Amino acid sequence: MTSSRVHVGGADPYDVVIGTGVLAELPGLLGEGVRTVAVVHNEELPEIARPVREALEAAGLVVHPLPVPAGEAAKEVGVLAGLWSRFAEVGVTRSDAVVGVGGGATTDLAGFAAASWLRGVRAVLVPTTLLGMVDAAVGGKTGINIAQGKNLVGAFHPPAGVLCELTTLESMPREDYISGLAEVIKAGFIADPVILDLVEDDPEGACGAAGPHTRELVERAVRVKADVVAADLRESGLREILNYGHTLAHAIEKAEDYRFRHGHAVAVGMVYAAELSRLAGRLPAGLVDRHRAVLASVGLPTSYRADAWPALREGMRVDKKSRGATLRFVVLDGLAEPGRLAAPAEDLLAAAYRRVSG
């Protein structure tokens, strides 16, 4: 086993274990007194959940695999209610635990199920995608979607630990892996420019798990998020910077009925936020160009349909960063210098979108 740890501080501290052969650490992360473990996993990938189950059973735990739909279809009220019923049937008590295994949608659901069952039971997350490792599983945000928007129902529920088994990335489809790179690149723009240097050094290598910088990219992106959420778990201020590019991205996902890859939407959203920053006189054109160049170098989109603006503008009205009727954006004042832009003028919003429409 080769691994490293990123510590997430705060009121409920935990470790993110990153490496190969790390599943042996899973029982230890659950803590004392656990007898029954509900393993929530993607129903289409039972083979991913199998080694998790075996690691838990080897420690003498009673394990109940609970399959859920793949992707965003898992993050529905009906699926969550089904998990509650299953928790009752298998006897998950307050001293027991939930383990979420899969991509970001699965770990979001598993985390919220743990947060809401008996007013909160322990959860350990085992993300199996790049997006899950660097974003969804770290930070304690859990939730589901409703028709009006993504992640509007949820809770802050820090896990007892996160295991990033890097070998699971090897079987990811290339497009899905590249989608996850958007969140890695985002971490570079808001906090750690070395990430951008590593991607620019070898764009093709960055596009797969076998690349020379994979482990460092994952560790750096996780550390950016860990540092932010340790200082601001409940998104009262600093944590908003992690939503760079997400205001437009969530509107795109909603317009596409969540069939558009999250990372692809975030890529477009980052270019939009950069253009908004430039038009507001806060970001030089060269850094906007760098957004387009680094994202395009790994095959991520940098534009979206011109005719979509009315629907996207309406979709942005329901955004978690909004305060009352005031729309707020995370923008950049320079490389690794995030800021906020509140209540931008409508003509500014439209002008920025024209720069990313194609």
mmCIF file of C-alpha atoms in Angstrom:
data_model
loop_
_atom_site.group_PDB
_atom_site.id
_atom_site.type_symbol
_atom_site.label_atom_id
_atom_site.label_comp_id
_atom_site.label_asym_id
_atom_site.label_seq_id
_atom_site.Cartn_x
_atom_site.Cartn_y
_atom_site.Cartn_z
ATOM 1 C CA MET A 1 0.000 0.000 0.000
ATOM 2 C CA THR A 2 1.223 3.495 -0.851
ATOM 3 C CA SER A 3 -0.817 6.399 0.463
ATOM 4 C CA SER A 4 -0.815 9.940 1.733
ATOM 5 C CA ARG A 5 -3.257 11.814 3.926
ATOM 6 C CA VAL A 6 -4.850 15.222 3.650
ATOM 7 C CA HIS A 7 -6.317 16.368 6.948
ATOM 8 C CA VAL A 8 -9.598 18.276 6.905
ATOM 9 C CA GLY A 9 -9.810 20.351 10.084
ATOM 10 C CA GLY A 10 -12.742 22.045 11.735
ATOM 11 C CA ALA A 11 -15.260 21.015 14.368
ATOM 12 C CA ASP A 12 -15.498 17.480 12.929
ATOM 13 C CA PRO A 13 -12.018 16.716 11.551
ATOM 14 C CA TYR A 14 -11.262 13.743 9.324
ATOM 15 C CA ASP A 15 -8.661 12.463 6.886
ATOM 16 C CA VAL A 16 -8.752 11.966 3.144
ATOM 17 C CA VAL A 17 -6.566 8.955 2.344
ATOM 18 C CA ILE A 18 -5.184 9.005 -1.202
ATOM 19 C CA GLY A 19 -3.256 6.197 -2.842
ATOM 20 C CA THR A 20 -3.308 2.567 -3.919
ATOM 21 C CA GLY A 21 -4.370 -0.341 -1.737
ATOM 22 C CA VAL A 22 -6.046 1.962 0.789
ATOM 23 C CA LEU A 23 -9.267 -0.017 1.313
ATOM 24 C CA ALA A 24 -7.626 -1.862 4.208
ATOM 25 C CA GLU A 25 -7.969 1.378 6.160
ATOM 26 C CA LEU A 26 -11.751 1.488 5.774
ATOM 27 C CA PRO A 27 -12.774 -0.347 8.988
ATOM 28 C CA GLY A 28 -10.513 1.893 11.030
ATOM 29 C CA LEU A 29 -12.127 5.047 9.654
ATOM 30 C CA LEU A 30 -15.545 3.888 10.818
ATOM 31 C CA GLY A 31 -14.542 4.199 14.457
ATOM 32 C CA GLU A 32 -15.540 2.215 17.501
ATOM 33 C CA GLY A 33 -18.849 0.490 18.136
ATOM 34 C CA VAL A 34 -19.983 -0.063 14.549
ATOM 35 C CA ARG A 35 -21.657 -3.389 13.942
ATOM 36 C CA THR A 36 -23.831 -2.894 10.838
ATOM 37 C CA VAL A 37 -22.713 -1.087 7.691
ATOM 38 C CA ALA A 38 -24.990 -0.093 4.804
ATOM 39 C CA VAL A 39 -22.929 0.111 1.608
ATOM 40 C CA VAL A 40 -24.678 2.418 -0.868
ATOM 41 C CA HIS A 41 -23.317 1.876 -4.368
ATOM 42 C CA ASN A 42 -24.046 2.391 -8.059
ATOM 43 C CA GLU A 43 -26.228 -0.532 -9.180
ATOM 44 C CA GLU A 44 -24.435 -0.687 -12.535
ATOM 45 C CA LEU A 45 -21.023 -1.242 -10.917
ATOM 46 C CA PRO A 46 -21.370 -3.986 -8.302
ATOM 47 C CA GLU A 47 -17.759 -5.010 -8.885
ATOM 48 C CA ILE A 48 -16.591 -1.681 -7.440
ATOM 49 C CA ALA A 49 -18.507 -2.312 -4.212
ATOM 50 C CA ARG A 50 -17.242 -5.894 -3.839
ATOM 51 C CA PRO A 51 -13.753 -5.133 -2.434
ATOM 52 C CA VAL A 52 -15.330 -2.594 -0.072
ATOM 53 C CA ARG A 53 -17.712 -5.231 1.231
ATOM 54 C CA GLU A 54 -14.885 -7.751 1.588
ATOM 55 C CA ALA A 55 -12.731 -5.298 3.547
ATOM 56 C CA LEU A 56 -15.587 -4.637 5.961
ATOM 57 C CA GLU A 57 -16.539 -8.295 6.351
ATOM 58 C CA ALA A 58 -12.915 -9.184 7.044
ATOM 59 C CA ALA A 59 -13.145 -6.871 10.055
ATOM 60 C CA GLY A 60 -16.166 -8.786 11.362
ATOM 61 C CA LEU A 61 -18.813 -6.230 10.361
ATOM 62 C CA VAL A 62 -22.305 -7.055 9.097
ATOM 63 C CA VAL A 63 -22.530 -5.574 5.613
ATOM 64 C CA HIS A 64 -25.679 -4.796 3.591
ATOM 65 C CA PRO A 65 -25.030 -3.721 -0.031
ATOM 66 C CA LEU A 66 -27.727 -1.255 -1.147
ATOM 67 C CA PRO A 67 -27.632 -0.525 -4.892
ATOM 68 C CA VAL A 68 -28.970 2.786 -6.230
ATOM 69 C CA PRO A 69 -29.423 4.142 -9.770
ATOM 70 C CA ALA A 70 -26.407 5.398 -11.660
ATOM 71 C CA GLY A 71 -25.595 9.094 -11.963
ATOM 72 C CA GLU A 72 -27.934 11.949 -11.131
ATOM 73 C CA ALA A 73 -30.909 9.567 -11.176
ATOM 74 C CA ALA A 74 -29.736 8.508 -7.705
ATOM 75 C CA LYS A 75 -30.266 11.989 -6.281
ATOM 76 C CA GLU A 76 -34.052 11.869 -6.160
ATOM 77 C CA VAL A 77 -36.455 11.980 -3.236
ATOM 78 C CA GLY A 78 -37.847 8.548 -4.059
ATOM 79 C CA VAL A 79 -34.408 6.933 -4.040
ATOM 80 C CA LEU A 80 -33.594 8.583 -0.716
ATOM 81 C CA ALA A 81 -36.876 7.379 0.810
ATOM 82 C CA GLY A 82 -36.068 3.880 -0.400
ATOM 83 C CA LEU A 83 -32.731 3.999 1.418
ATOM 84 C CA TRP A 84 -34.441 5.082 4.645
ATOM 85 C CA SER A 85 -36.733 2.079 4.383
ATOM 86 C CA ARG A 86 -33.815 -0.246 3.764
ATOM 87 C CA PHE A 87 -31.880 1.219 6.725
ATOM 88 C CA ALA A 88 -34.857 0.368 8.915
ATOM 89 C CA GLU A 89 -35.113 -3.145 7.479
ATOM 90 C CA VAL A 90 -31.437 -4.022 8.009
ATOM 91 C CA GLY A 91 -31.237 -2.357 11.423
ATOM 92 C CA VAL A 92 -28.897 0.604 10.993
ATOM 93 C CA THR A 93 -28.712 2.149 14.476
ATOM 94 C CA ARG A 94 -27.113 5.353 15.730
ATOM 95 C CA SER A 95 -23.881 3.506 16.459
ATOM 96 C CA ASP A 96 -23.705 2.048 12.931
ATOM 97 C CA ALA A 97 -22.517 3.566 9.658
ATOM 98 C CA VAL A 98 -23.145 4.195 5.975
ATOM 99 C CA VAL A 99 -20.431 3.772 3.341
ATOM 100 C CA GLY A 100 -20.968 5.458 -0.024
ATOM 101 C CA VAL A 101 -19.131 3.930 -2.990
ATOM 102 C CA GLY A 102 -19.202 5.474 -6.442
ATOM 103 C CA GLY A 103 -19.196 8.781 -8.229
ATOM 104 C CA GLY A 104 -20.231 12.136 -6.852
ATOM 105 C CA ALA A 105 -23.950 11.536 -7.208
ATOM 106 C CA THR A 106 -23.737 8.312 -5.202
ATOM 107 C CA THR A 107 -21.640 9.835 -2.413
ATOM 108 C CA ASP A 108 -23.895 12.926 -2.290
ATOM 109 C CA LEU A 109 -26.909 10.662 -1.810
ATOM 110 C CA ALA A 110 -25.204 8.340 0.672
ATOM 111 C CA GLY A 111 -24.005 11.280 2.718
ATOM 112 C CA PHE A 112 -27.473 12.847 2.887
ATOM 113 C CA ALA A 113 -29.031 9.496 3.754
ATOM 114 C CA ALA A 114 -26.543 9.208 6.639
ATOM 115 C CA ALA A 115 -27.148 12.816 7.705
ATOM 116 C CA SER A 116 -30.915 12.399 7.809
ATOM 117 C CA TRP A 117 -31.175 8.868 9.247
ATOM 118 C CA LEU A 118 -31.757 8.957 13.017
ATOM 119 C CA ARG A 119 -30.666 12.621 12.845
ATOM 120 C CA GLY A 120 -27.208 11.620 11.742
ATOM 121 C CA VAL A 121 -25.067 8.489 11.609
ATOM 122 C CA ARG A 122 -21.446 8.077 10.613
ATOM 123 C CA ALA A 123 -20.507 7.990 6.944
ATOM 124 C CA VAL A 124 -17.314 7.069 5.135
ATOM 125 C CA LEU A 125 -17.100 7.901 1.445
ATOM 126 C CA VAL A 126 -15.194 5.913 -1.168
ATOM 127 C CA PRO A 127 -15.270 8.005 -4.357
ATOM 128 C CA THR A 128 -14.410 6.046 -7.467
ATOM 129 C CA THR A 129 -14.279 8.879 -10.023
ATOM 130 C CA LEU A 130 -11.961 11.837 -10.394
ATOM 131 C CA LEU A 131 -14.837 14.268 -9.844
ATOM 132 C CA GLY A 132 -15.886 12.403 -6.722
ATOM 133 C CA MET A 133 -12.374 12.405 -5.273
ATOM 134 C CA VAL A 134 -11.537 16.056 -5.758
ATOM 135 C CA ASP A 135 -14.971 17.551 -5.223
ATOM 136 C CA ALA A 136 -18.102 15.714 -4.136
ATOM 137 C CA ALA A 137 -16.721 13.472 -1.391
ATOM 138 C CA VAL A 138 -14.655 16.132 0.388
ATOM 139 C CA GLY A 139 -16.223 18.899 2.420
ATOM 140 C CA GLY A 140 -19.319 17.480 4.062
ATOM 141 C CA LYS A 141 -21.880 18.751 1.560
ATOM 142 C CA THR A 142 -24.638 16.222 0.921
ATOM 143 C CA GLY A 143 -27.858 16.521 -1.009
ATOM 144 C CA ILE A 144 -30.341 15.613 -3.666
ATOM 145 C CA ASN A 145 -31.961 17.385 -6.608
ATOM 146 C CA ILE A 146 -35.529 18.563 -7.124
ATOM 147 C CA ALA A 147 -37.239 19.755 -10.286
ATOM 148 C CA GLN A 148 -36.446 23.385 -9.487
ATOM 149 C CA GLY A 149 -32.685 22.903 -9.223
ATOM 150 C CA LYS A 150 -29.657 20.864 -8.305
ATOM 151 C CA ASN A 151 -28.596 20.211 -4.699
ATOM 152 C CA LEU A 152 -31.311 22.469 -3.277
ATOM 153 C CA VAL A 153 -32.158 19.918 -0.555
ATOM 154 C CA GLY A 154 -29.335 18.688 1.611
ATOM 155 C CA ALA A 155 -27.290 19.015 4.780
ATOM 156 C CA PHE A 156 -23.737 19.638 5.935
ATOM 157 C CA HIS A 157 -22.579 16.290 7.308
ATOM 158 C CA PRO A 158 -18.788 15.802 7.399
ATOM 159 C CA PRO A 159 -17.799 12.169 6.814
ATOM 160 C CA ALA A 160 -15.742 10.162 9.276
ATOM 161 C CA GLY A 161 -13.221 9.717 6.491
ATOM 162 C CA VAL A 162 -12.706 9.566 2.724
ATOM 163 C CA LEU A 163 -10.770 6.883 0.836
ATOM 164 C CA CYS A 164 -9.476 7.740 -2.635
ATOM 165 C CA GLU A 165 -8.330 4.438 -4.157
ATOM 166 C CA LEU A 166 -6.523 5.678 -7.264
ATOM 167 C CA THR A 167 -6.672 2.334 -9.078
ATOM 168 C CA THR A 168 -10.428 2.806 -9.545
ATOM 169 C CA LEU A 169 -9.678 5.703 -11.878
ATOM 170 C CA GLU A 170 -8.054 3.375 -14.389
ATOM 171 C CA SER A 171 -11.378 1.999 -15.581
ATOM 172 C CA MET A 172 -13.052 5.385 -16.037
ATOM 173 C CA PRO A 173 -14.227 6.303 -19.554
ATOM 174 C CA ARG A 174 -11.967 9.008 -20.943
ATOM 175 C CA GLU A 175 -14.734 11.613 -21.291
ATOM 176 C CA ASP A 176 -15.838 11.125 -17.699
ATOM 177 C CA TYR A 177 -12.264 11.435 -16.467
ATOM 178 C CA ILE A 178 -11.764 14.633 -18.458
ATOM 179 C CA SER A 179 -15.001 15.993 -17.003
ATOM 180 C CA GLY A 180 -13.525 15.565 -13.526
ATOM 181 C CA LEU A 181 -10.460 17.532 -14.604
ATOM 182 C CA ALA A 182 -12.599 20.679 -14.691
ATOM 183 C CA GLU A 183 -12.784 20.711 -10.896
ATOM 184 C CA VAL A 184 -9.040 20.088 -10.676
ATOM 185 C CA ILE A 185 -8.367 23.011 -13.027
ATOM 186 C CA LYS A 186 -10.809 25.150 -11.039
ATOM 187 C CA ALA A 187 -8.682 24.549 -7.932
ATOM 188 C CA GLY A 188 -5.713 25.810 -9.926
ATOM 189 C CA PHE A 189 -7.388 29.069 -10.885
ATOM 190 C CA ILE A 190 -8.785 29.876 -7.435
ATOM 191 C CA ALA A 191 -5.911 28.768 -5.196
ATOM 192 C CA ASP A 192 -3.045 26.619 -6.545
ATOM 193 C CA PRO A 193 -1.551 27.677 -9.895
ATOM 194 C CA VAL A 194 0.900 24.752 -9.803
ATOM 195 C CA ILE A 195 -2.076 22.629 -10.876
ATOM 196 C CA LEU A 196 -2.327 24.676 -14.074
ATOM 197 C CA ASP A 197 1.400 24.306 -14.678
ATOM 198 C CA LEU A 198 1.159 20.509 -14.341
ATOM 199 C CA VAL A 199 -1.757 20.283 -16.785
ATOM 200 C CA GLU A 200 -0.094 22.621 -19.272
ATOM 201 C CA ASP A 201 3.140 20.625 -18.997
ATOM 202 C CA ASP A 202 1.411 17.457 -20.242
ATOM 203 C CA PRO A 203 -2.228 17.931 -21.293
ATOM 204 C CA GLU A 204 -2.540 14.448 -22.743
ATOM 205 C CA GLY A 205 -1.075 12.867 -19.614
ATOM 206 C CA ALA A 206 -3.560 14.813 -17.503
ATOM 207 C CA CYS A 207 -6.426 13.172 -19.368
ATOM 208 C CA GLY A 208 -6.050 9.727 -17.800
ATOM 209 C CA ALA A 209 -5.131 7.913 -14.611
ATOM 210 C CA ALA A 210 -1.834 6.708 -16.072
ATOM 211 C CA GLY A 211 -0.507 10.247 -16.443
ATOM 212 C CA PRO A 212 2.709 11.235 -14.661
ATOM 213 C CA HIS A 213 1.056 13.832 -12.433
ATOM 214 C CA THR A 214 -2.211 12.080 -11.504
ATOM 215 C CA ARG A 215 -1.504 11.576 -7.834
ATOM 216 C CA GLU A 216 -0.123 15.082 -7.373
ATOM 217 C CA LEU A 217 -3.092 16.643 -9.185
ATOM 218 C CA VAL A 218 -5.544 14.756 -6.977
ATOM 219 C CA GLU A 219 -3.647 15.621 -3.798
ATOM 220 C CA ARG A 220 -3.347 19.302 -4.683
ATOM 221 C CA ALA A 221 -7.026 19.625 -5.610
ATOM 222 C CA VAL A 222 -8.096 17.819 -2.427
ATOM 223 C CA ARG A 223 -5.823 20.034 -0.343
ATOM 224 C CA VAL A 224 -7.338 23.197 -1.827
ATOM 225 C CA LYS A 225 -10.805 22.031 -0.896
ATOM 226 C CA ALA A 226 -9.698 20.751 2.518
ATOM 227 C CA ASP A 227 -8.133 24.088 3.439
ATOM 228 C CA VAL A 228 -11.256 25.992 2.429
ATOM 229 C CA VAL A 229 -13.868 23.787 4.093
ATOM 230 C CA ALA A 230 -11.836 23.553 7.307
ATOM 231 C CA ALA A 231 -12.144 27.325 7.587
ATOM 232 C CA ASP A 232 -15.774 27.531 6.426
ATOM 233 C CA LEU A 233 -17.844 24.346 6.564
ATOM 234 C CA ARG A 234 -21.247 25.957 6.093
ATOM 235 C CA GLU A 235 -20.452 28.264 3.188
ATOM 236 C CA SER A 236 -20.836 31.458 5.181
ATOM 237 C CA GLY A 237 -18.126 33.213 3.217
ATOM 238 C CA LEU A 238 -14.810 31.713 2.096
ATOM 239 C CA ARG A 239 -16.269 28.408 0.891
ATOM 240 C CA GLU A 240 -18.128 30.207 -1.861
ATOM 241 C CA ILE A 241 -14.906 30.355 -3.852
ATOM 242 C CA LEU A 242 -15.261 26.631 -4.543
ATOM 243 C CA ASN A 243 -18.300 27.542 -6.641
ATOM 244 C CA TYR A 244 -16.202 29.371 -9.214
ATOM 245 C CA GLY A 245 -17.908 28.705 -12.544
ATOM 246 C CA HIS A 246 -20.839 26.918 -10.934
ATOM 247 C CA THR A 247 -23.561 29.574 -11.201
ATOM 248 C CA LEU A 248 -23.812 29.216 -14.970
ATOM 249 C CA ALA A 249 -22.820 25.538 -14.789
ATOM 250 C CA HIS A 250 -25.806 24.584 -12.635
ATOM 251 C CA ALA A 251 -28.113 26.501 -14.980
ATOM 252 C CA ILE A 252 -26.688 24.563 -17.949
ATOM 253 C CA GLU A 253 -27.179 21.263 -16.140
ATOM 254 C CA LYS A 254 -30.781 22.143 -15.316
ATOM 255 C CA ALA A 255 -31.473 23.204 -18.915
ATOM 256 C CA GLU A 256 -30.029 19.877 -20.090
ATOM 257 C CA ASP A 257 -32.108 17.925 -17.541
ATOM 258 C CA TYR A 258 -28.821 16.863 -15.898
ATOM 259 C CA ARG A 259 -27.695 14.902 -18.957
ATOM 260 C CA PHE A 260 -24.757 17.278 -19.492
ATOM 261 C CA ARG A 261 -21.550 16.274 -17.681
ATOM 262 C CA HIS A 262 -20.952 18.397 -14.586
ATOM 263 C CA GLY A 263 -17.326 19.102 -15.423
ATOM 264 C CA HIS A 264 -18.191 20.167 -18.954
ATOM 265 C CA ALA A 265 -20.732 22.635 -17.552
ATOM 266 C CA VAL A 266 -18.203 23.914 -15.013
ATOM 267 C CA ALA A 267 -15.644 24.455 -17.771
ATOM 268 C CA VAL A 268 -18.055 26.699 -19.668
ATOM 269 C CA GLY A 269 -19.060 28.346 -16.408
ATOM 270 C CA MET A 270 -15.455 29.202 -15.552
ATOM 271 C CA VAL A 271 -14.890 30.862 -18.912
ATOM 272 C CA TYR A 272 -18.127 32.795 -18.383
ATOM 273 C CA ALA A 273 -17.054 33.902 -14.888
ATOM 274 C CA ALA A 274 -13.654 34.912 -16.258
ATOM 275 C CA GLU A 275 -15.287 36.974 -19.012
ATOM 276 C CA LEU A 276 -17.573 38.558 -16.407
ATOM 277 C CA SER A 277 -14.496 39.413 -14.343
ATOM 278 C CA ARG A 278 -12.800 40.943 -17.375
ATOM 279 C CA LEU A 279 -15.817 43.024 -18.388
ATOM 280 C CA ALA A 280 -16.127 44.261 -14.810
ATOM 281 C CA GLY A 281 -12.537 45.490 -15.027
ATOM 282 C CA ARG A 282 -11.221 42.977 -12.514
ATOM 283 C CA LEU A 283 -9.262 40.443 -14.602
ATOM 284 C CA PRO A 284 -6.767 40.946 -17.422
ATOM 285 C CA ALA A 285 -7.580 39.480 -20.821
ATOM 286 C CA GLY A 286 -4.517 37.227 -20.668
ATOM 287 C CA LEU A 287 -5.947 35.219 -17.772
ATOM 288 C CA VAL A 288 -9.249 34.820 -19.619
ATOM 289 C CA ASP A 289 -7.285 33.463 -22.564
ATOM 290 C CA ARG A 290 -5.479 31.069 -20.212
ATOM 291 C CA HIS A 291 -8.847 29.677 -19.108
ATOM 292 C CA ARG A 292 -9.746 28.841 -22.681
ATOM 293 C CA ALA A 293 -6.312 27.448 -23.497
ATOM 294 C CA VAL A 294 -5.914 25.093 -20.536
ATOM 295 C CA LEU A 295 -9.504 23.829 -20.694
ATOM 296 C CA ALA A 296 -9.379 23.268 -24.464
ATOM 297 C CA SER A 297 -6.013 21.498 -24.159
ATOM 298 C CA VAL A 298 -7.665 18.619 -22.282
ATOM 299 C CA GLY A 299 -10.788 18.567 -24.436
ATOM 300 C CA LEU A 300 -13.182 20.495 -22.206
ATOM 301 C CA PRO A 301 -15.737 22.838 -23.802
ATOM 302 C CA THR A 302 -15.381 26.599 -23.531
ATOM 303 C CA SER A 303 -18.661 27.688 -25.154
ATOM 304 C CA TYR A 304 -22.381 26.882 -25.161
ATOM 305 C CA ARG A 305 -25.402 27.525 -27.395
ATOM 306 C CA ALA A 306 -26.166 31.179 -28.123
ATOM 307 C CA ASP A 307 -29.940 30.613 -28.093
ATOM 308 C CA ALA A 308 -29.837 29.187 -24.561
ATOM 309 C CA TRP A 309 -29.280 32.496 -22.752
ATOM 310 C CA PRO A 310 -32.920 33.238 -21.736
ATOM 311 C CA ALA A 311 -33.309 29.791 -20.140
ATOM 312 C CA LEU A 312 -29.901 29.984 -18.491
ATOM 313 C CA ARG A 313 -30.559 33.450 -17.095
ATOM 314 C CA GLU A 314 -33.803 32.206 -15.582
ATOM 315 C CA GLY A 315 -32.037 29.135 -14.192
ATOM 316 C CA MET A 316 -29.459 31.290 -12.434
ATOM 317 C CA ARG A 317 -32.171 32.946 -10.354
ATOM 318 C CA VAL A 318 -32.272 29.818 -8.178
ATOM 319 C CA ASP A 319 -28.683 29.711 -7.002
ATOM 320 C CA LYS A 320 -27.379 28.878 -3.529
ATOM 321 C CA LYS A 321 -25.057 31.912 -3.529
ATOM 322 C CA SER A 322 -27.957 34.316 -4.060
ATOM 323 C CA ARG A 323 -29.046 36.470 -1.151
ATOM 324 C CA GLY A 324 -32.724 37.313 -1.533
ATOM 325 C CA ALA A 325 -33.137 38.647 -5.058
ATOM 326 C CA THR A 326 -29.432 39.500 -5.386
ATOM 327 C CA LEU A 327 -27.479 37.304 -7.789
ATOM 328 C CA ARG A 328 -23.870 36.754 -6.715
ATOM 329 C CA PHE A 329 -20.936 35.377 -8.692
ATOM 330 C CA VAL A 330 -17.538 34.117 -7.674
ATOM 331 C CA VAL A 331 -15.092 35.947 -9.929
ATOM 332 C CA LEU A 332 -11.319 36.406 -10.112
ATOM 333 C CA ASP A 333 -9.318 39.550 -9.399
ATOM 334 C CA GLY A 334 -6.171 37.752 -10.520
ATOM 335 C CA LEU A 335 -4.691 34.264 -10.589
ATOM 336 C CA ALA A 336 -5.547 32.559 -7.274
ATOM 337 C CA GLU A 337 -7.331 35.749 -6.173
ATOM 338 C CA PRO A 338 -11.050 34.921 -5.999
ATOM 339 C CA GLY A 339 -13.617 37.591 -5.234
ATOM 340 C CA ARG A 340 -17.363 38.201 -5.429
ATOM 341 C CA LEU A 341 -19.518 40.178 -7.798
ATOM 342 C CA ALA A 342 -23.002 40.989 -6.471
ATOM 343 C CA ALA A 343 -25.961 42.154 -8.541
ATOM 344 C CA PRO A 344 -24.136 42.621 -11.853
ATOM 345 C CA ALA A 345 -26.046 44.623 -14.451
ATOM 346 C CA GLU A 346 -28.135 42.648 -16.902
ATOM 347 C CA ASP A 347 -26.244 44.013 -19.896
ATOM 348 C CA LEU A 348 -22.980 42.878 -18.300
ATOM 349 C CA LEU A 349 -24.355 39.358 -17.776
ATOM 350 C CA ALA A 350 -25.571 39.193 -21.376
ATOM 351 C CA ALA A 351 -22.324 40.610 -22.779
ATOM 352 C CA ALA A 352 -20.265 38.009 -20.932
ATOM 353 C CA TYR A 353 -22.494 35.249 -22.283
ATOM 354 C CA ARG A 354 -22.055 36.464 -25.834
ATOM 355 C CA ARG A 355 -18.334 35.898 -25.330
ATOM 356 C CA VAL A 356 -18.921 32.205 -24.535
ATOM 357 C CA SER A 357 -21.784 31.467 -26.926
ATOM 358 C CA GLY A 358 -21.084 29.530 -30.041
#
